[in-house]
Amino acid sequence: MVKQISIFTENRKGAMRSITRLLAEGGIDIDAFVTNDSAEFGIVRMLVSDPDKASELLTQAGYQIKRTAVMAFGIPDEPGSLDRLLECVEDANINIDYLYASFDRESAGPIIVIRANDMDELEHFLKSRGFRCK
């Protein structure tokens, strides 16, 4: 499992840049991210190179953050690979809270980041089906 940082921020012009500038100045590399918004606030979910340092920097800057365990699985860069992963999740009867895709620099292929209702079972089941966990 990897630690994801969720950052709660105002939905306003320049909000994302404020976060990325803070992380860049701190030498933090962003490995994956997704944004979700509502009328007034948004949630930015990120995998970063140093979650502890990023959490400290963001908190000191006044951001409300939450750290969450997620799984990141590499999948082949071919049609149907995400469907095969989701079929395994369905076979295991595991509910997905959310997922997003990113790019794995090492394998030069896609990764799928998943938060589910039973993270241990998700890891065990997908590894048993041949998916590699990051």
mmCIF file with all atom_site columns, C-alpha atoms in Angstrom:
data_model
loop_
_atom_site.group_PDB
_atom_site.id
_atom_site.type_symbol
_atom_site.label_atom_id
_atom_site.label_alt_id
_atom_site.label_comp_id
_atom_site.label_asym_id
_atom_site.label_entity_id
_atom_site.label_seq_id
_atom_site.pdbx_PDB_ins_code
_atom_site.Cartn_x
_atom_site.Cartn_y
_atom_site.Cartn_z
_atom_site.occupancy
_atom_site.B_iso_or_equiv
_atom_site.pdbx_formal_charge
_atom_site.auth_seq_id
_atom_site.auth_comp_id
_atom_site.auth_asym_id
_atom_site.auth_atom_id
_atom_site.pdbx_PDB_model_num
ATOM 1   C CA . MET A 1 1   ? 0.000   0.000   0.000   1.00 0.00 ? 1   MET A CA 1
ATOM 2   C CA . VAL A 1 2   ? 1.045   3.575   -0.587  1.00 0.00 ? 2   VAL A CA 1
ATOM 3   C CA . LYS A 1 3   ? 0.104   6.765   1.228   1.00 0.00 ? 3   LYS A CA 1
ATOM 4   C CA . GLN A 1 4   ? -2.096  9.200   -0.654  1.00 0.00 ? 4   GLN A CA 1
ATOM 5   C CA . ILE A 1 5   ? -2.490  12.799  0.430   1.00 0.00 ? 5   ILE A CA 1
ATOM 6   C CA . SER A 1 6   ? -5.914  14.404  0.041   1.00 0.00 ? 6   SER A CA 1
ATOM 7   C CA . ILE A 1 7   ? -5.781  18.186  0.082   1.00 0.00 ? 7   ILE A CA 1
ATOM 8   C CA . PHE A 1 8   ? -8.936  20.189  0.715   1.00 0.00 ? 8   PHE A CA 1
ATOM 9   C CA . THR A 1 9   ? -8.793  23.536  -1.061  1.00 0.00 ? 9   THR A CA 1
ATOM 10  C CA . GLU A 1 10  ? -10.995 26.354  -2.235  1.00 0.00 ? 10  GLU A CA 1
ATOM 11  C CA . ASN A 1 11  ? -12.340 26.052  -5.756  1.00 0.00 ? 11  ASN A CA 1
ATOM 12  C CA . ARG A 1 12  ? -10.774 29.272  -7.023  1.00 0.00 ? 12  ARG A CA 1
ATOM 13  C CA . LYS A 1 13  ? -8.395  30.484  -9.698  1.00 0.00 ? 13  LYS A CA 1
ATOM 14  C CA . GLY A 1 14  ? -4.781  29.553  -8.926  1.00 0.00 ? 14  GLY A CA 1
ATOM 15  C CA . ALA A 1 15  ? -5.583  27.063  -6.138  1.00 0.00 ? 15  ALA A CA 1
ATOM 16  C CA . MET A 1 16  ? -3.882  24.120  -7.850  1.00 0.00 ? 16  MET A CA 1
ATOM 17  C CA . ARG A 1 17  ? -0.837  26.212  -8.729  1.00 0.00 ? 17  ARG A CA 1
ATOM 18  C CA . SER A 1 18  ? -0.446  27.223  -5.081  1.00 0.00 ? 18  SER A CA 1
ATOM 19  C CA . ILE A 1 19  ? -0.234  23.540  -4.142  1.00 0.00 ? 19  ILE A CA 1
ATOM 20  C CA . THR A 1 20  ? 2.147   22.564  -6.936  1.00 0.00 ? 20  THR A CA 1
ATOM 21  C CA . ARG A 1 21  ? 4.420   25.554  -6.272  1.00 0.00 ? 21  ARG A CA 1
ATOM 22  C CA . LEU A 1 22  ? 4.628   24.668  -2.574  1.00 0.00 ? 22  LEU A CA 1
ATOM 23  C CA . LEU A 1 23  ? 5.525   21.058  -3.373  1.00 0.00 ? 23  LEU A CA 1
ATOM 24  C CA . ALA A 1 24  ? 8.024   22.059  -6.083  1.00 0.00 ? 24  ALA A CA 1
ATOM 25  C CA . GLU A 1 25  ? 9.794   24.462  -3.731  1.00 0.00 ? 25  GLU A CA 1
ATOM 26  C CA . GLY A 1 26  ? 9.985   21.628  -1.188  1.00 0.00 ? 26  GLY A CA 1
ATOM 27  C CA . GLY A 1 27  ? 11.539  19.245  -3.713  1.00 0.00 ? 27  GLY A CA 1
ATOM 28  C CA . ILE A 1 28  ? 8.481   16.975  -3.730  1.00 0.00 ? 28  ILE A CA 1
ATOM 29  C CA . ASP A 1 29  ? 7.769   15.048  -6.939  1.00 0.00 ? 29  ASP A CA 1
ATOM 30  C CA . ILE A 1 30  ? 4.106   14.408  -7.810  1.00 0.00 ? 30  ILE A CA 1
ATOM 31  C CA . ASP A 1 31  ? 3.698   10.829  -9.049  1.00 0.00 ? 31  ASP A CA 1
ATOM 32  C CA . ALA A 1 32  ? -0.083  10.823  -9.569  1.00 0.00 ? 32  ALA A CA 1
ATOM 33  C CA . PHE A 1 33  ? -3.019  13.114  -8.896  1.00 0.00 ? 33  PHE A CA 1
ATOM 34  C CA . VAL A 1 34  ? -6.688  13.655  -9.504  1.00 0.00 ? 34  VAL A CA 1
ATOM 35  C CA . THR A 1 35  ? -8.942  16.575  -8.660  1.00 0.00 ? 35  THR A CA 1
ATOM 36  C CA . ASN A 1 36  ? -12.609 16.563  -7.677  1.00 0.00 ? 36  ASN A CA 1
ATOM 37  C CA . ASP A 1 37  ? -14.587 19.709  -7.210  1.00 0.00 ? 37  ASP A CA 1
ATOM 38  C CA . SER A 1 38  ? -17.808 21.120  -5.911  1.00 0.00 ? 38  SER A CA 1
ATOM 39  C CA . ALA A 1 39  ? -19.096 24.675  -6.097  1.00 0.00 ? 39  ALA A CA 1
ATOM 40  C CA . GLU A 1 40  ? -16.854 26.076  -3.356  1.00 0.00 ? 40  GLU A CA 1
ATOM 41  C CA . PHE A 1 41  ? -14.245 23.443  -2.463  1.00 0.00 ? 41  PHE A CA 1
ATOM 42  C CA . GLY A 1 42  ? -12.204 20.774  -4.154  1.00 0.00 ? 42  GLY A CA 1
ATOM 43  C CA . ILE A 1 43  ? -10.234 17.718  -3.153  1.00 0.00 ? 43  ILE A CA 1
ATOM 44  C CA . VAL A 1 44  ? -6.848  17.061  -4.719  1.00 0.00 ? 44  VAL A CA 1
ATOM 45  C CA . ARG A 1 45  ? -5.655  13.494  -4.227  1.00 0.00 ? 45  ARG A CA 1
ATOM 46  C CA . MET A 1 46  ? -1.942  12.870  -4.791  1.00 0.00 ? 46  MET A CA 1
ATOM 47  C CA . LEU A 1 47  ? 0.777   10.275  -4.618  1.00 0.00 ? 47  LEU A CA 1
ATOM 48  C CA . VAL A 1 48  ? 4.056   12.075  -3.976  1.00 0.00 ? 48  VAL A CA 1
ATOM 49  C CA . SER A 1 49  ? 7.721   11.190  -3.554  1.00 0.00 ? 49  SER A CA 1
ATOM 50  C CA . ASP A 1 50  ? 7.800   12.112  0.150   1.00 0.00 ? 50  ASP A CA 1
ATOM 51  C CA . PRO A 1 51  ? 4.338   11.993  1.795   1.00 0.00 ? 51  PRO A CA 1
ATOM 52  C CA . ASP A 1 52  ? 5.661   12.971  5.234   1.00 0.00 ? 52  ASP A CA 1
ATOM 53  C CA . LYS A 1 53  ? 7.424   16.095  4.022   1.00 0.00 ? 53  LYS A CA 1
ATOM 54  C CA . ALA A 1 54  ? 4.532   17.027  1.709   1.00 0.00 ? 54  ALA A CA 1
ATOM 55  C CA . SER A 1 55  ? 2.060   16.661  4.594   1.00 0.00 ? 55  SER A CA 1
ATOM 56  C CA . GLU A 1 56  ? 4.197   18.886  6.785   1.00 0.00 ? 56  GLU A CA 1
ATOM 57  C CA . LEU A 1 57  ? 4.608   21.574  4.110   1.00 0.00 ? 57  LEU A CA 1
ATOM 58  C CA . LEU A 1 58  ? 0.919   21.622  3.243   1.00 0.00 ? 58  LEU A CA 1
ATOM 59  C CA . THR A 1 59  ? -0.210  21.695  6.873   1.00 0.00 ? 59  THR A CA 1
ATOM 60  C CA . GLN A 1 60  ? 2.203   24.530  7.679   1.00 0.00 ? 60  GLN A CA 1
ATOM 61  C CA . ALA A 1 61  ? 0.780   26.456  4.723   1.00 0.00 ? 61  ALA A CA 1
ATOM 62  C CA . GLY A 1 62  ? -2.712  26.154  6.196   1.00 0.00 ? 62  GLY A CA 1
ATOM 63  C CA . TYR A 1 63  ? -4.144  23.339  4.090   1.00 0.00 ? 63  TYR A CA 1
ATOM 64  C CA . GLN A 1 64  ? -6.385  20.720  5.617   1.00 0.00 ? 64  GLN A CA 1
ATOM 65  C CA . ILE A 1 65  ? -5.075  17.338  4.518   1.00 0.00 ? 65  ILE A CA 1
ATOM 66  C CA . LYS A 1 66  ? -5.837  13.690  5.064   1.00 0.00 ? 66  LYS A CA 1
ATOM 67  C CA . ARG A 1 67  ? -3.501  10.751  4.517   1.00 0.00 ? 67  ARG A CA 1
ATOM 68  C CA . THR A 1 68  ? -5.072  7.573   3.202   1.00 0.00 ? 68  THR A CA 1
ATOM 69  C CA . ALA A 1 69  ? -3.763  4.140   2.272   1.00 0.00 ? 69  ALA A CA 1
ATOM 70  C CA . VAL A 1 70  ? -4.393  3.268   -1.369  1.00 0.00 ? 70  VAL A CA 1
ATOM 71  C CA . MET A 1 71  ? -3.160  0.583   -3.747  1.00 0.00 ? 71  MET A CA 1
ATOM 72  C CA . ALA A 1 72  ? -1.444  1.256   -7.056  1.00 0.00 ? 72  ALA A CA 1
ATOM 73  C CA . PHE A 1 73  ? -1.417  -1.554  -9.613  1.00 0.00 ? 73  PHE A CA 1
ATOM 74  C CA . GLY A 1 74  ? 0.465   -1.657  -12.882 1.00 0.00 ? 74  GLY A CA 1
ATOM 75  C CA . ILE A 1 75  ? -1.543  -2.756  -15.893 1.00 0.00 ? 75  ILE A CA 1
ATOM 76  C CA . PRO A 1 76  ? -0.522  -3.387  -19.499 1.00 0.00 ? 76  PRO A CA 1
ATOM 77  C CA . ASP A 1 77  ? -0.956  -0.506  -21.919 1.00 0.00 ? 77  ASP A CA 1
ATOM 78  C CA . GLU A 1 78  ? -3.472  -2.327  -24.101 1.00 0.00 ? 78  GLU A CA 1
ATOM 79  C CA . PRO A 1 79  ? -7.212  -2.386  -24.684 1.00 0.00 ? 79  PRO A CA 1
ATOM 80  C CA . GLY A 1 80  ? -9.137  -4.277  -22.013 1.00 0.00 ? 80  GLY A CA 1
ATOM 81  C CA . SER A 1 81  ? -6.488  -4.259  -19.271 1.00 0.00 ? 81  SER A CA 1
ATOM 82  C CA . LEU A 1 82  ? -8.477  -1.971  -16.963 1.00 0.00 ? 82  LEU A CA 1
ATOM 83  C CA . ASP A 1 83  ? -11.584 -4.062  -17.607 1.00 0.00 ? 83  ASP A CA 1
ATOM 84  C CA . ARG A 1 84  ? -9.682  -7.231  -16.600 1.00 0.00 ? 84  ARG A CA 1
ATOM 85  C CA . LEU A 1 85  ? -8.548  -5.585  -13.354 1.00 0.00 ? 85  LEU A CA 1
ATOM 86  C CA . LEU A 1 86  ? -12.099 -4.429  -12.581 1.00 0.00 ? 86  LEU A CA 1
ATOM 87  C CA . GLU A 1 87  ? -13.442 -7.896  -13.381 1.00 0.00 ? 87  GLU A CA 1
ATOM 88  C CA . CYS A 1 88  ? -11.119 -9.323  -10.712 1.00 0.00 ? 88  CYS A CA 1
ATOM 89  C CA . VAL A 1 89  ? -12.295 -6.714  -8.209  1.00 0.00 ? 89  VAL A CA 1
ATOM 90  C CA . GLU A 1 90  ? -15.894 -7.639  -9.013  1.00 0.00 ? 90  GLU A CA 1
ATOM 91  C CA . ASP A 1 91  ? -15.114 -11.371 -8.671  1.00 0.00 ? 91  ASP A CA 1
ATOM 92  C CA . ALA A 1 92  ? -13.692 -10.667 -5.193  1.00 0.00 ? 92  ALA A CA 1
ATOM 93  C CA . ASN A 1 93  ? -16.884 -8.789  -4.261  1.00 0.00 ? 93  ASN A CA 1
ATOM 94  C CA . ILE A 1 94  ? -14.857 -5.724  -3.255  1.00 0.00 ? 94  ILE A CA 1
ATOM 95  C CA . ASN A 1 95  ? -16.414 -2.272  -3.468  1.00 0.00 ? 95  ASN A CA 1
ATOM 96  C CA . ILE A 1 96  ? -14.270 0.482   -4.987  1.00 0.00 ? 96  ILE A CA 1
ATOM 97  C CA . ASP A 1 97  ? -14.592 3.861   -3.286  1.00 0.00 ? 97  ASP A CA 1
ATOM 98  C CA . TYR A 1 98  ? -12.684 5.581   -6.105  1.00 0.00 ? 98  TYR A CA 1
ATOM 99  C CA . LEU A 1 99  ? -9.926  5.020   -8.614  1.00 0.00 ? 99  LEU A CA 1
ATOM 100 C CA . TYR A 1 100 ? -7.764  7.042   -10.953 1.00 0.00 ? 100 TYR A CA 1
ATOM 101 C CA . ALA A 1 101 ? -5.079  6.360   -13.516 1.00 0.00 ? 101 ALA A CA 1
ATOM 102 C CA . SER A 1 102 ? -1.526  7.612   -13.755 1.00 0.00 ? 102 SER A CA 1
ATOM 103 C CA . PHE A 1 103 ? 1.754   6.729   -15.432 1.00 0.00 ? 103 PHE A CA 1
ATOM 104 C CA . ASP A 1 104 ? 4.550   4.594   -13.972 1.00 0.00 ? 104 ASP A CA 1
ATOM 105 C CA . ARG A 1 105 ? 7.950   6.013   -14.877 1.00 0.00 ? 105 ARG A CA 1
ATOM 106 C CA . GLU A 1 106 ? 9.751   2.708   -14.213 1.00 0.00 ? 106 GLU A CA 1
ATOM 107 C CA . SER A 1 107 ? 7.614   0.496   -16.446 1.00 0.00 ? 107 SER A CA 1
ATOM 108 C CA . ALA A 1 108 ? 6.541   3.268   -18.840 1.00 0.00 ? 108 ALA A CA 1
ATOM 109 C CA . GLY A 1 109 ? 2.989   1.984   -18.473 1.00 0.00 ? 109 GLY A CA 1
ATOM 110 C CA . PRO A 1 110 ? -0.238  2.906   -16.756 1.00 0.00 ? 110 PRO A CA 1
ATOM 111 C CA . ILE A 1 111 ? -0.995  2.423   -13.083 1.00 0.00 ? 111 ILE A CA 1
ATOM 112 C CA . ILE A 1 112 ? -4.405  2.352   -11.493 1.00 0.00 ? 112 ILE A CA 1
ATOM 113 C CA . VAL A 1 113 ? -4.732  3.844   -8.010  1.00 0.00 ? 113 VAL A CA 1
ATOM 114 C CA . ILE A 1 114 ? -7.585  2.310   -6.007  1.00 0.00 ? 114 ILE A CA 1
ATOM 115 C CA . ARG A 1 115 ? -9.234  2.988   -2.662  1.00 0.00 ? 115 ARG A CA 1
ATOM 116 C CA . ALA A 1 116 ? -11.588 0.161   -1.675  1.00 0.00 ? 116 ALA A CA 1
ATOM 117 C CA . ASN A 1 117 ? -13.645 -1.003  1.277   1.00 0.00 ? 117 ASN A CA 1
ATOM 118 C CA . ASP A 1 118 ? -11.212 -3.867  2.039   1.00 0.00 ? 118 ASP A CA 1
ATOM 119 C CA . MET A 1 119 ? -7.677  -2.888  1.089   1.00 0.00 ? 119 MET A CA 1
ATOM 120 C CA . ASP A 1 120 ? -5.999  -6.048  2.413   1.00 0.00 ? 120 ASP A CA 1
ATOM 121 C CA . GLU A 1 121 ? -8.346  -8.319  0.503   1.00 0.00 ? 121 GLU A CA 1
ATOM 122 C CA . LEU A 1 122 ? -7.931  -6.184  -2.620  1.00 0.00 ? 122 LEU A CA 1
ATOM 123 C CA . GLU A 1 123 ? -4.156  -6.514  -2.457  1.00 0.00 ? 123 GLU A CA 1
ATOM 124 C CA . HIS A 1 124 ? -4.255  -10.256 -1.811  1.00 0.00 ? 124 HIS A CA 1
ATOM 125 C CA . PHE A 1 125 ? -6.808  -10.996 -4.518  1.00 0.00 ? 125 PHE A CA 1
ATOM 126 C CA . LEU A 1 126 ? -5.257  -8.882  -7.274  1.00 0.00 ? 126 LEU A CA 1
ATOM 127 C CA . LYS A 1 127 ? -1.741  -10.174 -6.557  1.00 0.00 ? 127 LYS A CA 1
ATOM 128 C CA . SER A 1 128 ? -3.092  -13.730 -6.747  1.00 0.00 ? 128 SER A CA 1
ATOM 129 C CA . ARG A 1 129 ? -4.459  -12.866 -10.199 1.00 0.00 ? 129 ARG A CA 1
ATOM 130 C CA . GLY A 1 130 ? -1.053  -11.639 -11.417 1.00 0.00 ? 130 GLY A CA 1
ATOM 131 C CA . PHE A 1 131 ? -1.399  -7.882  -11.017 1.00 0.00 ? 131 PHE A CA 1
ATOM 132 C CA . ARG A 1 132 ? 1.708   -6.174  -9.674  1.00 0.00 ? 132 ARG A CA 1
ATOM 133 C CA . CYS A 1 133 ? 1.374   -3.780  -6.806  1.00 0.00 ? 133 CYS A CA 1
ATOM 134 C CA . LYS A 1 134 ? 3.504   -0.616  -6.796  1.00 0.00 ? 134 LYS A CA 1
#
